[in-house]
Amino acid sequence: MKFSKKVSAVILAAGDGIRFGENKIFVNIDSTPLIVKTLRPFIACQMIDEIVICVKREDKKKVEELFSCEKKAIQVVEGGNSRHQSSFIGINSTDSDYVLIHDGARCNVSVLLIERIIEALDSSSGVIPTVPLTDSVIENKGNGIKYLNRDDINRIQTPQGFPRQKLIEVYSELMIKQQCDIEKYTDNGSVWATAYQLKLVDGDNGNIKVTYPEDIKHSQNIRVGNGYDLHRLVGGRSLVLGGIEIPHDKGLLGHSDADCVLHALMDALLSSVSLPDIGNQFPDTDPSFKDINSTILLEKTMKLLEQKQAKPISVSLTILAEKPKLSPFVPRMKEKISKLLGLGSEKIGITATTTEGIGTIGREEGIACYASALIECFDS
Ligand code: MG
């Protein structure tokens, strides 16, 4: 969905990460640096026109390299010494109508939440996402404790959205009036609320801020999918498995090239994100798929996954074939699948086995494949 006004996202990633113990923006989560995970939903969201990332001076070049191939406009700027200084620098680096300010360490934000914030924006309100408290809370000022009613208290998250020009004015005013005291404001919403109304929208409990090393394990959105396929072996057809042609006196029969390895793999990928299977995606009644190379279908499947904001972490395949002996071809299959999935070949497991002469496979009537896929989603 496109928004009629220009919207920028400012990502605050210039903090010291003292509580985390190291520079967390480059910490890998499933082989992906945290800052890349944080940006992905903003890159995927069509309502966001540009992204500004505020980083420490020493991180600027490395962050620029991480996003050098992105099509969306991404600026990396040197942040300030505090959250508010970085916010002000980031906001001033854009020329949009609205600005969304987001913690660089909230790497599980969803496109849906980003859209919810943008849809709630108007010229006079700032928008912040909140979630209810589940723990009890007390006030402890040193002169005895007082239980507070948690129903009256919400936790505040980011992204927080504002009309850009008005937010600059509020910041400028506060900076003149209060100078160093501005740091008492804990987030951009608290700054905005000194002059204008705040609108609250529902946040997302999965949208946590990675603060301590143990938070990493809560920030993964992992799914699994399984697939299976079996095709009949017949004379007069080429044998194609795992995207490569294998010398044999028989091949697999099917509407496409009948590559049961890629077919099982596609079903595993589709299943992991709850999409209909390949029979529905690429029906054998459609003449355009007649004798089609299944690598093309896998490319289409990867596009479907991309639309669901998902990507594979690893896949595992078990091929059942009495003949030919497949182990010499496994490295080439891995190489092919590695390119198609954009995964290192060490993330692709392929086992080739016989069924000891038993059953359909054992009688060389067909070849089958089981596939499992582990997927990371960044949409929810
Ligand atoms: Mg098939």
Short mmCIF file of C-alpha atoms and ligand atoms in Angstrom, two decimals:
data_model
loop_
_atom_site.label_atom_id
_atom_site.label_comp_id
_atom_site.label_asym_id
_atom_site.label_seq_id
_atom_site.Cartn_x
_atom_site.Cartn_y
_atom_site.Cartn_z
CA MET A 1 0.00 0.00 0.00
CA LYS A 2 1.32 3.47 -0.90
CA PHE A 3 0.77 6.52 1.32
CA SER A 4 0.06 9.89 -0.31
CA LYS A 5 2.60 11.74 1.87
CA LYS A 6 6.34 11.16 1.96
CA VAL A 7 7.44 9.10 4.97
CA SER A 8 10.99 8.61 6.25
CA ALA A 9 12.20 6.14 8.84
CA VAL A 10 14.99 7.22 11.18
CA ILE A 11 16.75 4.27 12.79
CA LEU A 12 18.70 5.04 15.97
CA ALA A 13 21.76 2.82 16.12
CA ALA A 14 24.44 5.06 17.62
CA GLY A 15 24.17 3.76 21.21
CA ASP A 16 27.02 2.21 23.19
CA GLY A 17 25.25 -1.08 23.98
CA ILE A 18 26.73 -1.01 27.48
CA ARG A 19 24.13 -3.42 28.88
CA PHE A 20 24.70 -5.80 25.96
CA GLY A 21 28.46 -5.84 26.47
CA GLU A 22 29.44 -5.32 22.81
CA ASN A 23 28.33 -3.44 19.73
CA LYS A 24 25.04 -5.23 19.21
CA ILE A 25 24.11 -3.81 15.82
CA PHE A 26 26.52 -6.24 14.15
CA VAL A 27 25.62 -9.27 16.29
CA ASN A 28 24.48 -12.11 14.05
CA ILE A 29 21.01 -13.56 14.46
CA ASP A 30 20.70 -16.57 12.16
CA SER A 31 23.68 -15.32 10.15
CA THR A 32 22.11 -11.87 9.72
CA PRO A 33 23.49 -8.76 11.48
CA LEU A 34 20.93 -7.30 13.89
CA ILE A 35 20.83 -3.94 12.09
CA VAL A 36 19.97 -5.70 8.80
CA LYS A 37 17.12 -7.57 10.50
CA THR A 38 15.88 -4.27 11.94
CA LEU A 39 15.84 -2.56 8.54
CA ARG A 40 14.26 -5.34 6.50
CA PRO A 41 10.61 -4.54 7.36
CA PHE A 42 11.21 -0.83 6.66
CA ILE A 43 12.77 -1.74 3.30
CA ALA A 44 9.86 -4.09 2.55
CA CYS A 45 7.17 -1.55 3.56
CA GLN A 46 5.97 0.33 0.48
CA MET A 47 4.72 3.23 2.60
CA ILE A 48 8.30 4.10 3.61
CA ASP A 49 10.08 6.28 1.03
CA GLU A 50 13.52 6.59 2.59
CA ILE A 51 15.53 5.39 5.57
CA VAL A 52 18.14 7.26 7.62
CA ILE A 53 20.35 5.21 9.95
CA CYS A 54 22.15 7.09 12.74
CA VAL A 55 25.31 5.26 13.75
CA LYS A 56 28.57 5.86 15.58
CA ARG A 57 31.32 7.37 13.44
CA GLU A 58 33.42 4.17 13.56
CA ASP A 59 30.46 2.04 12.33
CA LYS A 60 29.43 4.26 9.40
CA LYS A 61 31.45 2.59 6.63
CA LYS A 62 30.53 -0.94 7.73
CA VAL A 63 26.81 -0.10 7.86
CA GLU A 64 26.98 1.60 4.45
CA GLU A 65 28.50 -1.58 3.01
CA LEU A 66 25.71 -3.73 4.49
CA PHE A 67 23.07 -1.78 2.55
CA SER A 68 25.04 -0.79 -0.55
CA CYS A 69 22.96 -3.05 -2.83
CA GLU A 70 19.52 -1.91 -1.61
CA LYS A 71 17.25 -0.14 -4.10
CA LYS A 72 15.41 1.90 -1.45
CA ALA A 73 17.00 5.26 -0.55
CA ILE A 74 19.13 4.61 2.56
CA GLN A 75 21.37 7.24 4.17
CA VAL A 76 23.84 6.40 6.91
CA VAL A 77 24.66 9.42 9.08
CA GLU A 78 26.81 9.96 12.14
CA GLY A 79 24.57 10.21 15.20
CA GLY A 80 25.06 12.38 18.26
CA ASN A 81 26.11 11.66 21.83
CA SER A 82 22.60 10.90 23.01
CA ARG A 83 19.34 9.46 21.75
CA HIS A 84 17.80 12.91 21.31
CA GLN A 85 20.82 14.35 19.51
CA SER A 86 20.77 11.38 17.12
CA SER A 87 17.01 11.77 16.62
CA PHE A 88 17.43 15.46 15.79
CA ILE A 89 20.27 14.76 13.35
CA GLY A 90 18.26 11.95 11.74
CA ILE A 91 15.07 14.01 11.38
CA ASN A 92 17.03 16.90 9.87
CA SER A 93 18.62 14.54 7.33
CA THR A 94 15.23 13.90 5.72
CA ASP A 95 12.85 16.10 3.74
CA SER A 96 9.69 14.08 4.24
CA ASP A 97 6.22 15.00 5.48
CA TYR A 98 6.26 12.41 8.25
CA VAL A 99 9.03 10.68 10.13
CA LEU A 100 9.03 7.35 11.96
CA ILE A 101 11.72 7.03 14.62
CA HIS A 102 12.75 3.52 15.56
CA ASP A 103 15.21 1.86 17.94
CA GLY A 104 17.94 0.10 15.95
CA ALA A 105 17.81 -2.72 18.49
CA ARG A 106 14.13 -3.58 17.84
CA CYS A 107 14.86 -6.11 15.14
CA ASN A 108 11.48 -7.87 15.21
CA VAL A 109 9.24 -4.99 14.17
CA SER A 110 6.62 -6.08 11.66
CA VAL A 111 5.52 -4.39 8.43
CA LEU A 112 1.99 -4.47 9.85
CA LEU A 113 2.99 -2.38 12.87
CA ILE A 114 4.87 0.10 10.65
CA GLU A 115 1.75 0.46 8.48
CA ARG A 116 -0.46 0.83 11.56
CA ILE A 117 1.64 3.78 12.75
CA ILE A 118 1.65 5.47 9.33
CA GLU A 119 -2.10 5.03 8.85
CA ALA A 120 -2.73 6.75 12.20
CA LEU A 121 -0.58 9.78 11.34
CA ASP A 122 -2.10 13.16 10.67
CA SER A 123 -0.82 16.73 10.73
CA SER A 124 -1.39 17.32 14.44
CA SER A 125 -0.81 14.03 16.23
CA GLY A 126 2.22 11.98 17.09
CA VAL A 127 1.62 8.23 17.11
CA ILE A 128 3.20 5.75 19.52
CA PRO A 129 2.64 1.99 19.84
CA THR A 130 1.93 0.60 23.30
CA VAL A 131 1.44 -2.83 24.85
CA PRO A 132 -0.24 -3.69 28.16
CA LEU A 133 1.82 -4.73 31.17
CA THR A 134 1.66 -8.34 32.27
CA ASP A 135 3.98 -8.07 35.29
CA SER A 136 2.91 -6.31 38.47
CA VAL A 137 4.63 -2.98 39.03
CA ILE A 138 5.64 -1.08 42.13
CA GLU A 139 6.88 2.41 42.79
CA ASN A 140 9.99 2.34 44.95
CA LYS A 141 11.28 5.77 45.90
CA GLY A 142 13.20 4.62 48.96
CA ASN A 143 10.50 5.53 51.48
CA GLY A 144 8.46 2.36 51.14
CA ILE A 145 6.98 0.64 48.13
CA LYS A 146 3.66 1.32 46.53
CA TYR A 147 1.83 -1.09 44.22
CA LEU A 148 0.60 0.60 41.07
CA ASN A 149 -2.44 -0.45 39.08
CA ARG A 150 -0.92 -2.04 36.01
CA ASP A 151 -4.19 -1.58 34.10
CA ASP A 152 -3.36 2.15 34.06
CA ILE A 153 0.16 1.61 32.72
CA ASN A 154 1.33 0.77 29.21
CA ARG A 155 4.76 -0.06 27.84
CA ILE A 156 5.86 2.15 24.94
CA GLN A 157 7.58 0.81 21.84
CA THR A 158 8.92 2.17 18.58
CA PRO A 159 8.52 3.06 15.72
CA GLN A 160 6.95 6.34 16.77
CA GLY A 161 5.53 8.56 14.04
CA PHE A 162 5.34 12.36 13.81
CA PRO A 163 4.79 15.21 11.34
CA ARG A 164 8.44 15.96 10.64
CA GLN A 165 8.49 19.77 10.58
CA LYS A 166 6.48 20.11 13.79
CA LEU A 167 8.74 17.62 15.57
CA ILE A 168 11.80 19.66 14.53
CA GLU A 169 10.13 22.76 15.98
CA VAL A 170 9.34 21.00 19.27
CA TYR A 171 12.91 19.71 19.53
CA SER A 172 14.38 23.13 18.69
CA GLU A 173 12.21 24.81 21.31
CA LEU A 174 13.17 22.31 24.01
CA MET A 175 16.83 22.49 23.16
CA ILE A 176 16.83 26.28 23.51
CA LYS A 177 14.77 26.25 26.70
CA GLN A 178 16.24 23.28 28.49
CA GLN A 179 19.62 22.73 26.84
CA CYS A 180 21.23 19.71 28.51
CA ASP A 181 18.03 18.82 30.37
CA ILE A 182 16.42 17.35 27.28
CA GLU A 183 17.79 13.91 28.17
CA LYS A 184 15.14 13.58 30.90
CA TYR A 185 12.69 12.82 28.09
CA THR A 186 12.85 9.08 27.57
CA ASP A 187 11.63 8.83 23.98
CA ASN A 188 10.50 10.98 21.06
CA GLY A 189 6.86 10.63 22.14
CA SER A 190 7.65 12.31 25.48
CA VAL A 191 9.29 15.21 23.62
CA TRP A 192 6.31 15.55 21.27
CA ALA A 193 3.84 15.44 24.19
CA THR A 194 5.27 18.71 25.57
CA ALA A 195 3.44 20.52 22.73
CA TYR A 196 0.92 18.26 21.01
CA GLN A 197 -1.42 15.30 21.41
CA LEU A 198 -0.23 11.71 21.24
CA LYS A 199 -2.27 8.99 19.59
CA LEU A 200 -1.82 5.44 20.89
CA VAL A 201 -1.99 2.38 18.64
CA ASP A 202 -1.57 -1.28 19.54
CA GLY A 203 2.06 -2.35 19.66
CA ASP A 204 3.30 -5.89 19.28
CA ASN A 205 4.65 -8.11 22.08
CA GLY A 206 7.15 -9.61 19.63
CA ASN A 207 8.64 -6.17 18.98
CA ILE A 208 11.22 -6.42 21.74
CA LYS A 209 14.29 -4.25 22.12
CA VAL A 210 17.46 -6.32 22.24
CA THR A 211 19.11 -5.00 25.40
CA TYR A 212 20.81 -8.02 26.98
CA PRO A 213 22.53 -10.99 25.25
CA GLU A 214 19.69 -13.30 26.37
CA ASP A 215 17.19 -11.17 24.38
CA ILE A 216 18.63 -12.60 21.15
CA LYS A 217 16.96 -15.94 21.68
CA HIS A 218 13.57 -14.23 21.90
CA SER A 219 14.07 -12.35 18.68
CA GLN A 220 13.83 -15.23 16.25
CA ASN A 221 10.75 -15.94 14.19
CA ILE A 222 11.49 -19.39 12.86
CA ARG A 223 9.16 -21.70 10.96
CA VAL A 224 9.48 -25.15 9.46
CA GLY A 225 8.04 -26.77 6.33
CA ASN A 226 8.06 -30.30 4.92
CA GLY A 227 7.57 -31.54 1.37
CA TYR A 228 7.49 -34.88 -0.47
CA ASP A 229 7.37 -35.83 -4.13
CA LEU A 230 7.52 -39.04 -6.19
CA HIS A 231 7.70 -39.41 -9.98
CA ARG A 232 7.62 -42.48 -12.18
CA LEU A 233 10.80 -43.54 -14.06
CA VAL A 234 10.26 -44.10 -17.77
CA GLY A 235 12.39 -44.50 -20.89
CA GLY A 236 12.94 -41.63 -23.33
CA ARG A 237 13.15 -38.84 -20.71
CA SER A 238 16.14 -37.01 -19.23
CA LEU A 239 16.74 -37.55 -15.52
CA VAL A 240 16.79 -34.15 -13.77
CA LEU A 241 17.33 -34.07 -9.99
CA GLY A 242 18.21 -31.09 -7.81
CA GLY A 243 18.34 -28.83 -10.87
CA ILE A 244 21.01 -30.84 -12.72
CA GLU A 245 20.86 -33.46 -15.44
CA ILE A 246 22.10 -36.89 -14.41
CA PRO A 247 23.18 -39.51 -16.96
CA HIS A 248 20.80 -42.50 -16.82
CA ASP A 249 18.88 -44.71 -19.25
CA LYS A 250 15.55 -43.51 -17.82
CA GLY A 251 14.08 -40.19 -16.68
CA LEU A 252 11.18 -39.02 -14.54
CA LEU A 253 7.73 -38.61 -16.08
CA GLY A 254 5.79 -35.40 -15.41
CA HIS A 255 4.25 -32.25 -16.84
CA SER A 256 7.41 -30.25 -16.05
CA ASP A 257 10.93 -31.71 -16.05
CA ALA A 258 9.63 -33.81 -13.11
CA ASP A 259 12.54 -32.88 -10.82
CA CYS A 260 11.13 -34.46 -7.66
CA VAL A 261 13.96 -33.00 -5.54
CA LEU A 262 13.13 -29.38 -6.38
CA HIS A 263 9.40 -30.17 -6.22
CA ALA A 264 9.68 -31.53 -2.67
CA LEU A 265 11.86 -28.55 -1.75
CA MET A 266 9.33 -26.04 -3.15
CA ASP A 267 6.51 -27.69 -1.20
CA ALA A 268 8.59 -27.50 1.99
CA LEU A 269 9.24 -23.79 1.40
CA LEU A 270 5.60 -23.03 0.57
CA SER A 271 4.35 -25.04 3.54
CA SER A 272 6.63 -23.15 5.94
CA VAL A 273 4.79 -19.90 5.19
CA SER A 274 1.39 -21.55 4.85
CA LEU A 275 1.09 -20.98 1.10
CA PRO A 276 -0.75 -23.44 -1.20
CA ASP A 277 1.46 -26.23 -2.61
CA ILE A 278 3.11 -26.37 -6.05
CA GLY A 279 0.13 -28.22 -7.54
CA ASN A 280 -1.86 -25.03 -6.88
CA GLN A 281 0.89 -22.56 -7.73
CA PHE A 282 1.96 -24.25 -10.97
CA PRO A 283 -0.92 -26.54 -12.09
CA ASP A 284 -0.18 -29.31 -14.60
CA THR A 285 -3.23 -28.17 -16.57
CA ASP A 286 -1.36 -24.97 -17.47
CA PRO A 287 0.43 -25.43 -20.81
CA SER A 288 2.99 -22.74 -19.89
CA PHE A 289 4.47 -25.19 -17.36
CA LYS A 290 4.80 -28.04 -19.88
CA ASP A 291 8.37 -29.43 -19.71
CA ILE A 292 9.42 -26.33 -17.75
CA ASN A 293 12.75 -26.39 -16.00
CA SER A 294 11.90 -26.68 -12.29
CA THR A 295 14.64 -24.21 -11.41
CA ILE A 296 12.35 -21.54 -12.92
CA LEU A 297 9.53 -22.73 -10.65
CA LEU A 298 11.89 -22.56 -7.65
CA GLU A 299 12.77 -18.97 -8.56
CA LYS A 300 9.05 -18.16 -8.65
CA THR A 301 8.62 -19.90 -5.29
CA MET A 302 11.41 -17.77 -3.81
CA LYS A 303 9.57 -14.66 -5.02
CA LEU A 304 6.41 -15.88 -3.24
CA LEU A 305 8.47 -16.34 -0.07
CA GLU A 306 9.92 -12.88 -0.46
CA GLN A 307 6.39 -11.46 -0.66
CA LYS A 308 5.71 -13.16 2.68
CA GLN A 309 8.92 -11.55 3.96
CA ALA A 310 10.50 -14.93 4.59
CA LYS A 311 13.79 -16.50 3.68
CA PRO A 312 15.30 -19.93 4.20
CA ILE A 313 17.88 -20.54 6.93
CA SER A 314 18.67 -24.13 5.95
CA VAL A 315 17.16 -27.02 4.00
CA SER A 316 17.57 -30.78 4.21
CA LEU A 317 16.75 -33.24 1.41
CA THR A 318 16.58 -37.03 1.34
CA ILE A 319 16.46 -38.57 -2.14
CA LEU A 320 15.24 -42.17 -2.50
CA ALA A 321 16.55 -43.86 -5.66
CA GLU A 322 17.65 -47.42 -6.30
CA LYS A 323 19.62 -46.35 -9.40
CA PRO A 324 21.58 -44.47 -10.57
CA LYS A 325 24.08 -43.95 -7.75
CA LEU A 326 23.55 -40.29 -6.84
CA SER A 327 26.32 -39.49 -4.35
CA PRO A 328 28.78 -38.29 -7.06
CA PHE A 329 26.19 -35.69 -8.14
CA VAL A 330 25.38 -34.35 -4.67
CA PRO A 331 28.04 -31.55 -4.66
CA ARG A 332 26.66 -30.14 -7.96
CA MET A 333 23.06 -30.34 -6.70
CA LYS A 334 24.14 -28.46 -3.55
CA GLU A 335 25.86 -25.82 -5.63
CA LYS A 336 22.78 -25.35 -7.83
CA ILE A 337 20.31 -25.20 -4.92
CA SER A 338 22.67 -22.91 -2.99
CA LYS A 339 22.49 -20.35 -5.82
CA LEU A 340 18.73 -20.66 -6.22
CA LEU A 341 18.05 -20.19 -2.49
CA GLY A 342 20.79 -17.61 -1.87
CA LEU A 343 22.15 -19.82 0.91
CA GLY A 344 25.65 -21.07 1.63
CA SER A 345 26.07 -24.70 0.52
CA GLU A 346 26.84 -25.61 4.16
CA LYS A 347 23.15 -24.80 4.88
CA ILE A 348 21.97 -27.40 2.35
CA GLY A 349 21.96 -31.04 3.39
CA ILE A 350 21.40 -33.72 0.75
CA THR A 351 21.26 -37.42 1.52
CA ALA A 352 20.88 -39.97 -1.28
CA THR A 353 19.73 -43.43 -0.28
CA THR A 354 18.23 -46.61 -1.77
CA THR A 355 15.36 -48.62 -0.32
CA GLU A 356 17.34 -51.88 -0.44
CA GLY A 357 15.36 -53.19 -3.41
CA ILE A 358 12.07 -52.96 -1.51
CA GLY A 359 8.86 -51.45 -2.86
CA THR A 360 8.23 -49.01 -5.71
CA ILE A 361 11.58 -47.27 -5.39
CA GLY A 362 13.41 -50.55 -4.92
CA ARG A 363 11.88 -51.91 -8.16
CA GLU A 364 13.18 -48.78 -9.93
CA GLU A 365 9.67 -47.68 -10.83
CA GLY A 366 10.27 -44.18 -9.51
CA ILE A 367 12.43 -41.74 -7.56
CA ALA A 368 11.17 -39.80 -4.53
CA CYS A 369 12.40 -37.02 -2.28
CA TYR A 370 11.62 -35.75 1.22
CA ALA A 371 12.44 -32.11 2.01
CA SER A 372 12.53 -30.02 5.18
CA ALA A 373 13.05 -26.27 5.22
CA LEU A 374 13.80 -23.97 8.14
CA ILE A 375 12.58 -20.44 7.47
CA GLU A 376 12.99 -17.07 9.08
CA CYS A 377 10.07 -14.67 8.80
CA PHE A 378 10.33 -10.98 9.58
CA ASP A 379 6.72 -10.02 9.06
CA SER A 380 5.29 -10.98 12.45
MG MG B 1 6.29 -33.35 -8.77
#
